[in-house]
Amino acid sequence: MIEQIEGINIAVEGCFHGNFDEIFGTIREIEKQKKIKIDLLLVCGDVQTHRNKHDMFNMACPIKYLSMGTFYKYYEGKEAAPCLTIFIGGNHEASNYLREMYFGGWVAPNIYYLGDSNVIQIKKGNTTFRLGGTSGIFKIFDFNNPKLEPFPFKSEQLRNVYHTKQIDLFKLSLYEGEVNMFLSHDWPQQIHQHGSTKELLKKKQNFEADIKSGRLGSQPHKFTLERLQPDFWFAAHMHVKFEALVKHKTGRQTKFLALDKCIAGRDFIQVFTYTKDKKDLYEQYAYNEEPIELFYDSEWLSIVHTTYKLLTIWDKIPKLFEYNPVLKELQIMKKDKYEEFLNEKRERMKIFGNHQLKIPHNFEVTTPPYDEQDNTIKGLVPPKRIPLNNQMKSYLNLFNESGQELNGLIFYEPDQPRVIGEFVAPDFLQKQIELENQKEILQQQDLKQQQLEEPSSPKDDELNIQDFPFLQ
Ligand code: 5GP
Ligand code: MN
């Protein structure tokens, strides 16, 4: 008799790059071939959740790669994700949209952004696990900076916004519970030592210098890997499949898997089944059909509340970590302060207790989605006001916080004091907007002239998105 497996069928994907239709198509194809239902898709960044043109220009990326992608169809509900999809951010994102969801949130129905760092619980039938993750990539010069990239981003802030910041690492460092799976975009530093470096170098010769100098990957992720010791760690960014097994001093083990980006024929997807007794199975699937549900993790909520004050003091945030050049690792700066935070967190955990708080399905469309028929430049102009996202509002309500302290940081209400001056578009965008504005004015003048001459002439004055040189 075939043993009935109870568990969660999981697909993990490397870099997404806006290919929603393609990757969701691949999921449907796998389901058809294997006659299974994928319960959960985990995505390791570079997702590109552009709702419209304005979001697209809030992504840092070479001009030739700027493209709308297909996310907007899922945002407005014309298309639906085939399964629950959870992702972290990489270095190519609609960073304005993700900043609205700093603590995590639904970017579209069934598509959940885990936030800049987070731990949540996932449950299907009798199978549960804790999923952690952190977004962005590590650049040492930005690590100690506050999350001070208020809307609308200035051009250089398009990059700063996705650089790993110490506050998000600090939050993870306060987590003492068991984390089963963890998502990051770049790799933990030195992870190659736990797998076949030789094989890796065969595929990626250009990693040699970074491997030799010990600089391949992220220092903060190494710290988190050693602290949390999750059962699984999934990553992307390097555009190569790589497996490793980390044996921790405590006896725990972490299975590390990095996947490629979504290109036909490349290793960008991995399917496995996570069982109720915490095994990972390959080519054996679960057929139990209970719904999959997300819950807040009470320890994480306690951490968020305990560290909230560090977010709101912005530029006065103290240095929380230092680099020890002998041990070649990050260390927490002030042990006594850290202990205070730990104790406060433990106290708060008593308040949240063991209540299972479901993550609500409170997605709302909050901005006009991309309109394929609208070829004007309208969508390029930054909105004058970005209210606190309804999902963030209800999240902060869990702590009786209004979010007003975060004004200018997370959202922008113009009647409130702001930190930076007026919007300055990235240089290329600035020029483009001017150019397009001029074009539009000229075309409107032309049209008026035409209408005067032949009042019934068809309306054909609008720009086609294909005319934008940087989209080709
Ligand atoms: P992205 O898609 O994020 O723009 O680009 C990632 C690319 O940068 C990949 O091709 C990856 O191999 C490369 N890359 C990312 N991090 C490193 C690193 O630390 N060292 C080296 N040599 N290449 C890297
Ligand atoms: Mn990347």
Short mmCIF file of C-alpha atoms in Angstrom, two decimals, residues 1-421:
data_model
loop_
_atom_site.label_atom_id
_atom_site.label_comp_id
_atom_site.label_asym_id
_atom_site.label_seq_id
_atom_site.Cartn_x
_atom_site.Cartn_y
_atom_site.Cartn_z
CA MET A 1 0.00 0.00 0.00
CA ILE A 2 1.31 3.46 -0.89
CA GLU A 3 1.94 5.54 2.19
CA GLN A 4 -0.21 8.69 2.27
CA ILE A 5 2.11 11.63 2.66
CA GLU A 6 0.83 14.64 4.53
CA GLY A 7 2.74 17.77 3.70
CA ILE A 8 3.15 20.89 1.59
CA ASN A 9 4.23 20.76 -2.06
CA ILE A 10 6.68 23.61 -2.50
CA ALA A 11 8.31 25.15 -5.56
CA VAL A 12 11.30 27.45 -5.05
CA GLU A 13 12.32 29.90 -7.77
CA GLY A 14 15.52 31.97 -8.19
CA CYS A 15 15.18 35.41 -9.83
CA PHE A 16 11.78 36.29 -11.24
CA HIS A 17 12.46 39.43 -13.33
CA GLY A 18 8.81 40.21 -13.94
CA ASN A 19 8.11 36.93 -15.77
CA PHE A 20 4.84 36.25 -13.97
CA ASP A 21 3.08 34.60 -16.90
CA GLU A 22 6.08 32.39 -17.72
CA ILE A 23 6.82 31.21 -14.17
CA PHE A 24 3.18 30.68 -13.25
CA GLY A 25 2.89 28.82 -16.58
CA THR A 26 5.81 26.60 -15.53
CA ILE A 27 4.06 25.88 -12.22
CA ARG A 28 0.89 24.84 -14.07
CA GLU A 29 2.96 22.68 -16.41
CA ILE A 30 4.66 20.90 -13.49
CA GLU A 31 1.26 20.33 -11.87
CA LYS A 32 -0.07 18.80 -15.08
CA GLN A 33 2.95 16.57 -15.69
CA LYS A 34 3.25 15.29 -12.14
CA LYS A 35 -0.50 15.28 -11.46
CA ILE A 36 -0.01 17.24 -8.25
CA LYS A 37 -1.05 20.55 -6.79
CA ILE A 38 1.75 22.96 -5.87
CA ASP A 39 0.70 24.58 -2.59
CA LEU A 40 3.34 27.24 -2.29
CA LEU A 41 5.84 29.08 -4.48
CA LEU A 42 8.82 30.70 -2.73
CA VAL A 43 10.70 33.35 -4.72
CA CYS A 44 14.18 34.65 -3.88
CA GLY A 45 14.03 38.19 -5.24
CA ASP A 46 14.35 40.39 -8.36
CA VAL A 47 10.60 39.99 -8.73
CA GLN A 48 9.70 43.35 -10.33
CA THR A 49 6.16 43.91 -9.11
CA HIS A 50 5.42 46.91 -11.33
CA ARG A 51 1.84 48.06 -11.03
CA ASN A 52 2.34 50.83 -13.60
CA LYS A 53 4.97 52.93 -15.35
CA HIS A 54 5.78 54.91 -12.24
CA ASP A 55 6.67 51.70 -10.39
CA MET A 56 8.77 50.57 -13.30
CA PHE A 57 10.90 53.72 -12.98
CA ASN A 58 11.31 53.08 -9.27
CA MET A 59 13.35 50.03 -10.17
CA ALA A 60 17.12 50.41 -10.30
CA CYS A 61 18.34 48.71 -13.45
CA PRO A 62 20.16 49.45 -16.70
CA ILE A 63 17.80 51.22 -19.10
CA LYS A 64 17.89 48.37 -21.62
CA TYR A 65 16.33 46.02 -19.07
CA LEU A 66 13.49 48.32 -18.04
CA SER A 67 10.26 46.59 -18.94
CA MET A 68 6.76 46.51 -17.56
CA GLY A 69 6.56 42.73 -17.14
CA THR A 70 3.20 41.12 -16.46
CA PHE A 71 2.67 41.75 -12.75
CA TYR A 72 0.07 44.48 -13.32
CA LYS A 73 -2.41 41.90 -14.65
CA TYR A 74 -2.25 40.05 -11.32
CA TYR A 75 -2.44 43.33 -9.41
CA GLU A 76 -5.69 44.36 -11.07
CA GLY A 77 -7.10 40.82 -10.92
CA LYS A 78 -7.22 40.06 -14.66
CA GLU A 79 -4.92 37.10 -14.01
CA ALA A 80 -4.52 35.00 -10.86
CA ALA A 81 -1.52 33.29 -9.31
CA PRO A 82 -1.90 29.47 -9.54
CA CYS A 83 -0.79 29.07 -5.92
CA LEU A 84 0.15 31.03 -2.84
CA THR A 85 3.34 32.90 -3.76
CA ILE A 86 5.71 34.38 -1.17
CA PHE A 87 8.73 36.46 -2.11
CA ILE A 88 11.51 38.61 -0.78
CA GLY A 89 13.03 41.56 -2.64
CA GLY A 90 16.30 41.66 -4.55
CA ASN A 91 18.09 44.52 -6.26
CA HIS A 92 15.61 44.97 -9.12
CA GLU A 93 12.24 45.81 -7.63
CA ALA A 94 9.42 48.33 -7.69
CA SER A 95 11.13 49.65 -4.57
CA ASN A 96 8.47 52.28 -3.88
CA TYR A 97 5.77 49.62 -3.71
CA LEU A 98 7.85 47.28 -1.53
CA ARG A 99 8.69 50.15 0.85
CA GLU A 100 4.92 50.61 1.39
CA MET A 101 4.98 46.99 2.56
CA TYR A 102 8.08 47.30 4.74
CA PHE A 103 6.67 44.88 7.35
CA GLY A 104 5.26 42.51 4.71
CA GLY A 105 1.97 42.47 2.82
CA TRP A 106 -0.07 41.27 -0.15
CA VAL A 107 1.14 42.96 -3.32
CA ALA A 108 -1.64 41.21 -5.27
CA PRO A 109 -4.19 38.54 -4.35
CA ASN A 110 -2.27 35.40 -3.29
CA ILE A 111 1.15 37.10 -3.75
CA TYR A 112 2.76 38.01 -0.45
CA TYR A 113 5.87 40.15 0.05
CA LEU A 114 7.67 38.96 3.15
CA GLY A 115 9.00 42.45 3.92
CA ASP A 116 12.50 43.79 4.52
CA SER A 117 12.93 41.09 7.16
CA ASN A 118 10.35 38.79 8.70
CA VAL A 119 9.43 35.43 10.19
CA ILE A 120 5.93 34.04 9.62
CA GLN A 121 4.22 30.70 10.10
CA ILE A 122 2.76 28.58 7.34
CA LYS A 123 0.17 25.92 7.97
CA LYS A 124 -1.59 23.32 5.84
CA GLY A 125 -3.50 20.59 7.63
CA ASN A 126 -1.13 19.07 10.19
CA THR A 127 2.00 20.49 8.56
CA THR A 128 3.39 23.78 9.84
CA PHE A 129 6.69 25.55 9.48
CA ARG A 130 8.30 28.90 10.11
CA LEU A 131 9.52 30.89 7.14
CA GLY A 132 12.01 33.72 7.58
CA GLY A 133 13.56 36.00 5.04
CA THR A 134 15.29 39.25 4.32
CA SER A 135 15.32 41.43 1.20
CA GLY A 136 17.95 43.34 -0.73
CA ILE A 137 21.68 42.93 -1.30
CA PHE A 138 24.66 43.79 0.91
CA LYS A 139 26.84 46.83 0.21
CA ILE A 140 29.14 47.60 3.08
CA PHE A 141 28.98 51.39 2.72
CA ASP A 142 25.22 51.46 3.32
CA PHE A 143 24.93 48.85 6.05
CA ASN A 144 25.03 51.21 9.06
CA ASN A 145 22.77 53.80 7.46
CA PRO A 146 19.18 54.29 8.59
CA LYS A 147 16.28 53.40 6.33
CA LEU A 148 16.10 57.00 5.28
CA GLU A 149 14.91 56.92 1.70
CA PRO A 150 11.67 58.84 1.87
CA PHE A 151 9.23 58.96 -1.04
CA PRO A 152 9.65 59.90 -3.75
CA PHE A 153 13.14 58.45 -4.09
CA LYS A 154 15.96 60.59 -5.44
CA SER A 155 17.99 58.86 -8.15
CA GLU A 156 20.75 57.51 -5.89
CA GLN A 157 18.14 56.38 -3.37
CA LEU A 158 16.77 53.96 -5.97
CA ARG A 159 19.83 51.88 -4.98
CA ASN A 160 20.21 52.71 -1.29
CA VAL A 161 16.67 51.53 -0.71
CA TYR A 162 17.46 47.87 -1.37
CA HIS A 163 20.81 47.72 0.41
CA THR A 164 20.79 45.55 3.54
CA LYS A 165 20.53 47.79 6.61
CA GLN A 166 21.64 46.93 10.12
CA ILE A 167 18.13 47.40 11.58
CA ASP A 168 16.78 44.45 9.58
CA LEU A 169 19.71 42.26 10.63
CA PHE A 170 19.27 43.36 14.24
CA LYS A 171 15.63 42.27 14.19
CA LEU A 172 16.64 38.83 12.92
CA SER A 173 19.38 38.60 15.56
CA LEU A 174 16.74 38.89 18.29
CA TYR A 175 14.89 35.80 17.06
CA GLU A 176 15.46 32.80 19.34
CA GLY A 177 12.86 30.34 18.02
CA GLU A 178 13.28 27.68 15.37
CA VAL A 179 13.20 28.81 11.76
CA ASN A 180 12.67 26.06 9.19
CA MET A 181 13.14 27.89 5.90
CA PHE A 182 14.83 31.16 5.08
CA LEU A 183 14.92 33.27 1.90
CA SER A 184 17.57 35.75 0.80
CA HIS A 185 18.55 37.27 -2.54
CA ASP A 186 22.35 37.25 -2.30
CA TRP A 187 24.21 34.33 -0.72
CA PRO A 188 25.63 34.11 2.79
CA GLN A 189 29.34 34.88 2.63
CA GLN A 190 31.60 31.78 2.52
CA ILE A 191 28.68 29.47 1.68
CA HIS A 192 30.70 28.08 -1.24
CA GLN A 193 32.96 26.35 1.33
CA HIS A 194 30.06 24.05 2.23
CA GLY A 195 29.51 22.80 -1.31
CA SER A 196 31.63 22.08 -4.36
CA THR A 197 33.61 25.27 -4.97
CA LYS A 198 35.24 23.49 -7.92
CA GLU A 199 31.89 22.89 -9.65
CA LEU A 200 30.84 26.46 -8.90
CA LEU A 201 34.02 27.85 -10.44
CA LYS A 202 33.54 25.68 -13.52
CA LYS A 203 30.23 27.42 -14.13
CA LYS A 204 31.26 30.87 -12.88
CA GLN A 205 34.98 31.51 -13.48
CA ASN A 206 34.49 35.18 -12.68
CA PHE A 207 33.79 34.31 -9.01
CA GLU A 208 37.43 33.31 -8.50
CA ALA A 209 38.72 36.68 -7.29
CA ASP A 210 35.80 37.15 -4.86
CA ILE A 211 36.18 33.60 -3.53
CA LYS A 212 39.92 34.10 -2.98
CA SER A 213 39.41 37.38 -1.16
CA GLY A 214 36.51 35.89 0.86
CA ARG A 215 34.12 38.51 -0.43
CA LEU A 216 31.63 36.37 -2.33
CA GLY A 217 28.22 36.83 -0.74
CA SER A 218 26.74 38.80 2.13
CA GLN A 219 28.35 39.20 5.54
CA PRO A 220 25.00 39.87 7.32
CA HIS A 221 23.52 36.68 5.81
CA LYS A 222 26.48 34.69 7.18
CA PHE A 223 25.67 36.12 10.59
CA THR A 224 21.97 35.22 10.24
CA LEU A 225 22.75 31.72 8.95
CA GLU A 226 24.89 31.02 12.01
CA ARG A 227 22.32 32.52 14.41
CA LEU A 228 19.09 31.05 13.06
CA GLN A 229 20.50 27.80 11.66
CA PRO A 230 17.38 27.19 9.58
CA ASP A 231 16.76 23.74 8.10
CA PHE A 232 16.72 25.25 4.59
CA TRP A 233 18.12 28.43 3.09
CA PHE A 234 17.16 29.46 -0.44
CA ALA A 235 18.87 32.22 -2.42
CA ALA A 236 19.35 33.58 -5.96
CA HIS A 237 21.18 36.63 -7.43
CA MET A 238 24.34 34.82 -8.64
CA HIS A 239 22.45 33.30 -11.58
CA VAL A 240 23.72 29.79 -10.98
CA LYS A 241 22.39 26.69 -9.23
CA PHE A 242 24.47 25.79 -6.20
CA GLU A 243 23.89 23.37 -3.32
CA ALA A 244 25.63 23.24 0.04
CA LEU A 245 25.21 21.58 3.41
CA VAL A 246 26.17 23.62 6.46
CA LYS A 247 26.89 21.60 9.61
CA HIS A 248 26.57 23.91 12.59
CA LYS A 249 28.50 23.49 15.84
CA THR A 250 25.18 22.85 17.59
CA GLY A 251 24.53 19.73 15.51
CA ARG A 252 21.86 21.43 13.42
CA GLN A 253 22.20 21.43 9.65
CA THR A 254 21.18 23.86 6.95
CA LYS A 255 20.51 22.69 3.41
CA PHE A 256 21.41 25.59 1.14
CA LEU A 257 20.09 25.89 -2.40
CA ALA A 258 20.64 28.75 -4.80
CA LEU A 259 18.73 28.82 -8.07
CA ASP A 260 19.22 30.53 -11.42
CA LYS A 261 17.08 33.21 -13.00
CA CYS A 262 14.07 32.37 -15.16
CA ILE A 263 15.52 31.45 -18.55
CA ALA A 264 14.38 28.38 -20.49
CA GLY A 265 16.75 25.46 -19.98
CA ARG A 266 18.35 26.88 -16.84
CA ASP A 267 17.92 25.58 -13.28
CA PHE A 268 15.55 28.23 -11.96
CA ILE A 269 12.99 26.07 -10.19
CA GLN A 270 13.08 23.27 -7.59
CA VAL A 271 10.07 21.31 -6.37
CA PHE A 272 9.98 19.33 -3.15
CA THR A 273 7.51 18.25 -0.49
CA TYR A 274 7.89 19.34 3.10
CA THR A 275 6.23 16.75 5.31
CA LYS A 276 4.51 17.08 8.65
CA ASP A 277 7.48 15.34 10.30
CA LYS A 278 9.82 17.94 8.76
CA LYS A 279 11.36 15.81 6.03
CA ASP A 280 12.00 17.05 2.50
CA LEU A 281 10.94 14.63 -0.19
CA TYR A 282 11.74 14.70 -3.89
CA GLU A 283 9.47 13.05 -6.47
CA GLN A 284 7.06 12.07 -3.70
CA TYR A 285 4.17 14.43 -3.20
CA ALA A 286 1.43 15.27 -0.74
CA TYR A 287 -2.17 14.92 -1.85
CA ASN A 288 -3.96 16.30 1.22
CA GLU A 289 -6.17 19.16 0.13
CA GLU A 290 -6.56 21.43 3.16
CA PRO A 291 -6.12 25.14 2.46
CA ILE A 292 -2.72 26.70 3.09
CA GLU A 293 -2.76 29.57 5.57
CA LEU A 294 -0.36 32.22 6.84
CA PHE A 295 -0.02 33.31 10.47
CA TYR A 296 1.93 36.02 12.17
CA ASP A 297 4.65 34.71 14.44
CA SER A 298 4.26 36.04 17.98
CA GLU A 299 8.00 36.21 18.59
CA TRP A 300 8.49 38.21 15.42
CA LEU A 301 5.64 40.59 16.31
CA SER A 302 7.33 41.13 19.66
CA ILE A 303 10.60 41.93 17.89
CA VAL A 304 8.89 44.39 15.55
CA HIS A 305 7.31 46.21 18.46
CA THR A 306 10.51 46.19 20.52
CA THR A 307 12.60 47.61 17.68
CA TYR A 308 9.97 50.07 16.38
CA LYS A 309 11.69 52.93 18.23
CA LEU A 310 14.90 52.24 16.29
CA LEU A 311 13.03 52.82 13.03
CA THR A 312 11.54 56.08 14.19
CA ILE A 313 14.77 57.70 15.40
CA TRP A 314 15.97 57.38 11.82
CA ASP A 315 19.32 59.08 11.40
CA LYS A 316 20.16 58.95 15.11
CA ILE A 317 20.26 55.15 15.09
CA PRO A 318 23.42 53.90 16.88
CA LYS A 319 25.86 51.52 15.25
CA LEU A 320 24.53 48.07 16.13
CA PHE A 321 27.22 45.81 14.66
CA GLU A 322 30.97 45.90 14.18
CA TYR A 323 33.19 43.86 11.92
CA ASN A 324 35.85 41.76 13.64
CA PRO A 325 38.71 41.52 11.11
CA VAL A 326 40.42 38.66 12.99
CA LEU A 327 37.38 36.41 13.13
CA LYS A 328 36.18 37.90 9.83
CA GLU A 329 32.66 38.24 11.12
CA LEU A 330 30.07 40.73 12.25
CA GLN A 331 29.49 41.05 15.96
CA ILE A 332 26.84 42.81 17.98
CA MET A 333 28.33 46.07 19.33
CA LYS A 334 26.86 46.57 22.76
CA LYS A 335 26.05 43.27 24.46
CA ASP A 336 24.23 44.92 27.42
CA LYS A 337 21.95 46.96 25.12
CA TYR A 338 21.26 43.83 23.09
CA GLU A 339 20.28 42.00 26.30
CA GLU A 340 17.84 44.82 27.10
CA PHE A 341 16.20 44.38 23.71
CA LEU A 342 16.06 40.61 24.18
CA ASN A 343 14.40 40.97 27.58
CA GLU A 344 11.90 43.50 26.32
CA LYS A 345 11.05 41.12 23.47
CA ARG A 346 10.54 38.24 25.89
CA GLU A 347 8.17 40.39 27.96
CA ARG A 348 6.17 41.35 24.89
CA MET A 349 5.90 37.70 23.85
CA LYS A 350 3.84 37.16 27.00
CA ILE A 351 1.34 39.74 25.71
CA PHE A 352 0.97 38.06 22.32
CA GLY A 353 1.01 34.66 24.02
CA ASN A 354 0.33 31.66 21.85
CA HIS A 355 -2.55 33.26 19.98
CA GLN A 356 -2.57 32.21 16.37
CA LEU A 357 -3.08 35.45 14.51
CA LYS A 358 -3.99 34.85 10.89
CA ILE A 359 -2.43 37.18 8.33
CA PRO A 360 -5.56 38.86 6.96
CA HIS A 361 -6.39 38.85 3.25
CA ASN A 362 -6.62 42.63 3.15
CA PHE A 363 -5.15 43.40 -0.26
CA GLU A 364 -6.58 46.51 -1.93
CA VAL A 365 -5.76 48.13 -5.26
CA THR A 366 -4.34 51.48 -4.16
CA THR A 367 -3.00 52.95 -7.40
CA PRO A 368 -4.17 52.88 -11.04
CA PRO A 369 -2.68 49.81 -12.74
CA TYR A 370 -0.89 50.03 -16.09
CA ASP A 371 -3.29 50.53 -18.93
CA GLU A 372 -2.08 48.97 -22.18
CA GLN A 373 -4.31 51.35 -24.14
CA ASP A 374 -2.96 54.46 -22.43
CA ASN A 375 0.19 55.46 -24.27
CA THR A 376 0.65 58.86 -22.67
CA ILE A 377 3.30 59.72 -20.11
CA LYS A 378 0.72 60.09 -17.36
CA GLY A 379 1.91 57.10 -15.40
CA LEU A 380 5.48 58.41 -15.17
CA VAL A 381 4.75 61.32 -12.90
CA PRO A 382 5.22 60.56 -9.18
CA PRO A 383 2.04 60.73 -7.12
CA LYS A 384 1.72 63.85 -4.96
CA ARG A 385 0.62 61.89 -1.95
CA ILE A 386 1.33 58.34 -0.85
CA PRO A 387 -0.94 57.52 2.06
CA LEU A 388 -0.03 54.87 4.60
CA ASN A 389 -0.94 51.60 2.90
CA ASN A 390 -4.08 50.06 4.38
CA GLN A 391 -2.18 46.83 5.08
CA MET A 392 0.56 48.61 6.97
CA LYS A 393 -2.11 50.54 8.89
CA SER A 394 -3.76 47.34 10.08
CA TYR A 395 -0.37 45.77 10.87
CA LEU A 396 0.63 48.73 13.05
CA ASN A 397 -2.77 48.53 14.74
CA LEU A 398 -1.61 45.22 16.21
CA PHE A 399 0.75 47.32 18.34
CA ASN A 400 -1.53 50.34 18.78
CA GLU A 401 0.89 52.35 16.65
CA SER A 402 -0.55 54.86 14.20
CA GLY A 403 2.48 54.95 11.91
CA GLN A 404 2.60 58.77 12.06
CA GLU A 405 6.20 58.53 13.28
CA LEU A 406 7.05 56.83 10.01
CA ASN A 407 5.71 59.65 7.85
CA GLY A 408 8.24 60.55 5.18
CA LEU A 409 9.98 57.24 5.72
CA ILE A 410 7.35 54.69 4.80
CA PHE A 411 4.72 56.94 3.29
CA TYR A 412 4.26 60.59 2.49
CA GLU A 413 1.42 62.80 3.64
CA PRO A 414 2.18 66.30 2.30
CA ASP A 415 0.66 68.13 5.27
CA GLN A 416 3.18 66.44 7.53
CA PRO A 417 6.81 67.58 7.85
CA ARG A 418 9.09 65.92 5.32
CA VAL A 419 12.74 65.10 5.47
CA ILE A 420 13.88 65.77 1.93
CA GLY A 421 13.11 68.37 -0.70
#
